Coordinates of C-alpha atoms in Angstrom, one line a residue:
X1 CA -24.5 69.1 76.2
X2 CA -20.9 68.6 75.1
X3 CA -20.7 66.7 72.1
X4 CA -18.7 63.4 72.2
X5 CA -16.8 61.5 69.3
X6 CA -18.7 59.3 67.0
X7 CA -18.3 56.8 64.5
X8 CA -21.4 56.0 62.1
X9 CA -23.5 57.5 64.7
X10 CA -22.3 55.6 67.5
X11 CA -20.5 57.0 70.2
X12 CA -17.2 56.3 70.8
X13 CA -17.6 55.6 74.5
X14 CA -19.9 52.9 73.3
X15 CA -17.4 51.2 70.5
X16 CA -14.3 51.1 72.9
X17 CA -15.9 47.9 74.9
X18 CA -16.7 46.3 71.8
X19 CA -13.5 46.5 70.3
X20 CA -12.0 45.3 73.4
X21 CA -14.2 42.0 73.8
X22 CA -13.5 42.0 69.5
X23 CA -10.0 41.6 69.7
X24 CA -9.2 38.4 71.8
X25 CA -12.8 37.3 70.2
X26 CA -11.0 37.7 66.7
X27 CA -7.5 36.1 67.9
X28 CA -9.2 32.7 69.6
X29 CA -11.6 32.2 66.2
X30 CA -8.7 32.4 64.4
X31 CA -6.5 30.2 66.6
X32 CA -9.2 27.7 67.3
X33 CA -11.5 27.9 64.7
X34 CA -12.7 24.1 65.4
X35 CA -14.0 25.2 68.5
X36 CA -15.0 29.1 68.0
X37 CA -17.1 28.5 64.3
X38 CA -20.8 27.9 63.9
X39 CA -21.5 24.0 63.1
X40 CA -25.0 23.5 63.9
X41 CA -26.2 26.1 61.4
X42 CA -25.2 25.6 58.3
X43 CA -22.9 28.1 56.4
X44 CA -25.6 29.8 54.1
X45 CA -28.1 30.1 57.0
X46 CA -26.0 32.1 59.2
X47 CA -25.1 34.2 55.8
X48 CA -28.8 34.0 54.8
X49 CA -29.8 35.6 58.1
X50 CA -26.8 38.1 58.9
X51 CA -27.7 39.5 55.2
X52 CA -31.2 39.6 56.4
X53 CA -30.2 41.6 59.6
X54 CA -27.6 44.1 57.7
X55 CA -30.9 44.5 55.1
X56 CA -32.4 45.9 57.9
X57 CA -30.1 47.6 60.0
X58 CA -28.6 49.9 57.1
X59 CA -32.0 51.5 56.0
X60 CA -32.6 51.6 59.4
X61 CA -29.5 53.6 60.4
X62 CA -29.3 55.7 57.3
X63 CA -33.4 56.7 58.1
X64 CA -32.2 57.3 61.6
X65 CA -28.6 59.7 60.7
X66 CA -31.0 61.9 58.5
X67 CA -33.6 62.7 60.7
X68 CA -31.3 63.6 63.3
X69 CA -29.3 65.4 60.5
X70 CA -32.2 67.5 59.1
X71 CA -34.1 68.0 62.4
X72 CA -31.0 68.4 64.7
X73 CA -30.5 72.0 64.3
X74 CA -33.9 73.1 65.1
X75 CA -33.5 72.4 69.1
X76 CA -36.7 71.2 69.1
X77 CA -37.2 67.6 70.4
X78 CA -37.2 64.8 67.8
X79 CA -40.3 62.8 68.3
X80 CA -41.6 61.8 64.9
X81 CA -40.5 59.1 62.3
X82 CA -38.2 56.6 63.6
X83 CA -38.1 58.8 67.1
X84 CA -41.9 58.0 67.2
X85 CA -40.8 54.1 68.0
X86 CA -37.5 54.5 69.8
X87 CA -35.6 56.9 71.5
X88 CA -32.5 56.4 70.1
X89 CA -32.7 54.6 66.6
X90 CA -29.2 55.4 65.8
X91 CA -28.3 52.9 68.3
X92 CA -31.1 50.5 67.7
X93 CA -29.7 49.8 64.1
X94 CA -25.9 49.3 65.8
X95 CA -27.2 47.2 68.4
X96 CA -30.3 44.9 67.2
X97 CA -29.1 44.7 63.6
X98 CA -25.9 45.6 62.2
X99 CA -23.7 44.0 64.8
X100 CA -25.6 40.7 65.2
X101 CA -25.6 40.7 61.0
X102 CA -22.0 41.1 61.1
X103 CA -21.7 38.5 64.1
X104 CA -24.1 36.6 62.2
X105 CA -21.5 36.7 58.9
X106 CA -18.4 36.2 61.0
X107 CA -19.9 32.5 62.0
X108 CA -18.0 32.6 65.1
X109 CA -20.5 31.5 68.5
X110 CA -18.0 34.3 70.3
X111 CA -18.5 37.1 68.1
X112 CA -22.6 37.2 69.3
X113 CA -21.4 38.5 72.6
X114 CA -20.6 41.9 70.9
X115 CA -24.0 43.4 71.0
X116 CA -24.6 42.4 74.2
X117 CA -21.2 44.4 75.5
X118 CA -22.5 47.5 73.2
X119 CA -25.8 46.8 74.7
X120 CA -24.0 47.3 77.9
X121 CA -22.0 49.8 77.4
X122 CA -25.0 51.6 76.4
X123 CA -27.0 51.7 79.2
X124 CA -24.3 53.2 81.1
X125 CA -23.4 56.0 78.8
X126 CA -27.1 56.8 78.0
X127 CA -27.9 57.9 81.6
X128 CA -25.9 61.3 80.9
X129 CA -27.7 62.0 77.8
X130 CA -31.2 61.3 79.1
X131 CA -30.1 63.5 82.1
X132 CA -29.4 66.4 79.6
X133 CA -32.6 66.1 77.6
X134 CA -34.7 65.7 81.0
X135 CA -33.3 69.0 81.8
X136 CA -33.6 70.6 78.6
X137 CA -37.1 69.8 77.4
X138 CA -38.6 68.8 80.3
X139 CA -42.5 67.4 80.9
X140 CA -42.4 66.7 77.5
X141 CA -39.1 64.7 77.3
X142 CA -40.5 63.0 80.2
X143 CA -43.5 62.1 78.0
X144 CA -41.9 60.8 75.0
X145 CA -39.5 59.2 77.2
X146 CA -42.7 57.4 79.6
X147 CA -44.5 56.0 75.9
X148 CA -41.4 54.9 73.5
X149 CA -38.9 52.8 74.6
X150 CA -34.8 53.4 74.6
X151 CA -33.9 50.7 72.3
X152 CA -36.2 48.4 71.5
X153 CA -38.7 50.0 69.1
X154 CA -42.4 49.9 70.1
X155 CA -44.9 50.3 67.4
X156 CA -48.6 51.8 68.8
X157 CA -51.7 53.0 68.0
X158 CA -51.4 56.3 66.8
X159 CA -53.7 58.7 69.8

């Protein structure tokens, strides 16, 4: 499988949408903060639980970079520590943690859209990579991919 660009283990393909919906995002908060900032939570909340996110989104991420990192090389298929809950961690700690967190610290309403767009974006590029690793490992890819979920991790009873 060719190999695309990536940037904290996110794909590139993945952070151009986001980036996009960021921009005018960032230029209407800053133009019309009265309308675009977070009232009804107070300040230290939205701090208090975008810290709490990025606390678990980093670990998260870092866990997830070095078991692809260490195990990568092997060509065998990845289906033990964080791979044993979700199919693609990586992407679990950009999407469920570390962008809300940020969105959360930005206390702009707009900003929260941005996971949903990466969210978006990657459900679209993932089909190509699922399509390689059906191909490559097979029955078993097939498995893993019929008991742990893409993004959203799922914790079971070990069998």
């Amino acid at each position: 499988m060719k190999h695309t660009a990536s940037i904290g283990g996110i794909k590139t393909e993945l952070i151009l949408p986001s980036v996009l919906y960021l921009i005018p995002a960032t230029i209407l908060t800053v133009l019309y903060p009265e309308i675009f900032i977070i009232r009804i939570i107070p300040r230290f909340g939205l701090l208090l639980l975008g810290g709490i996110f990025l606390l678990i989104g980093i670990p998260f991420l870092i866990r997830a970079a070095y078991e692809v990192v260490t195990q990568f090389e092997s060509g065998e298929l990845i289906t033990d520590g964080l791979f044993a809950f979700v199919r693609n961690p990586i992407y679990a700690a950009w999407i469920l943690f570390i962008i809300p967190g940020l969105a959360l610290l930005s206390r702009s309403w707009i900003f929260l859209g941005t996971p949903i767009i990466t969210y978006l974006a990657f459900k679209i590029s993932i089909r190509k990579e699922e399509e390689y690793l059906e191909k490559h490992f097979g029955q078993p890819y097939l498995d893993y991919k019929a008991k742990t979920n893409a993004l959203l991790p799922r914790f079971r009873k070990k069998t």
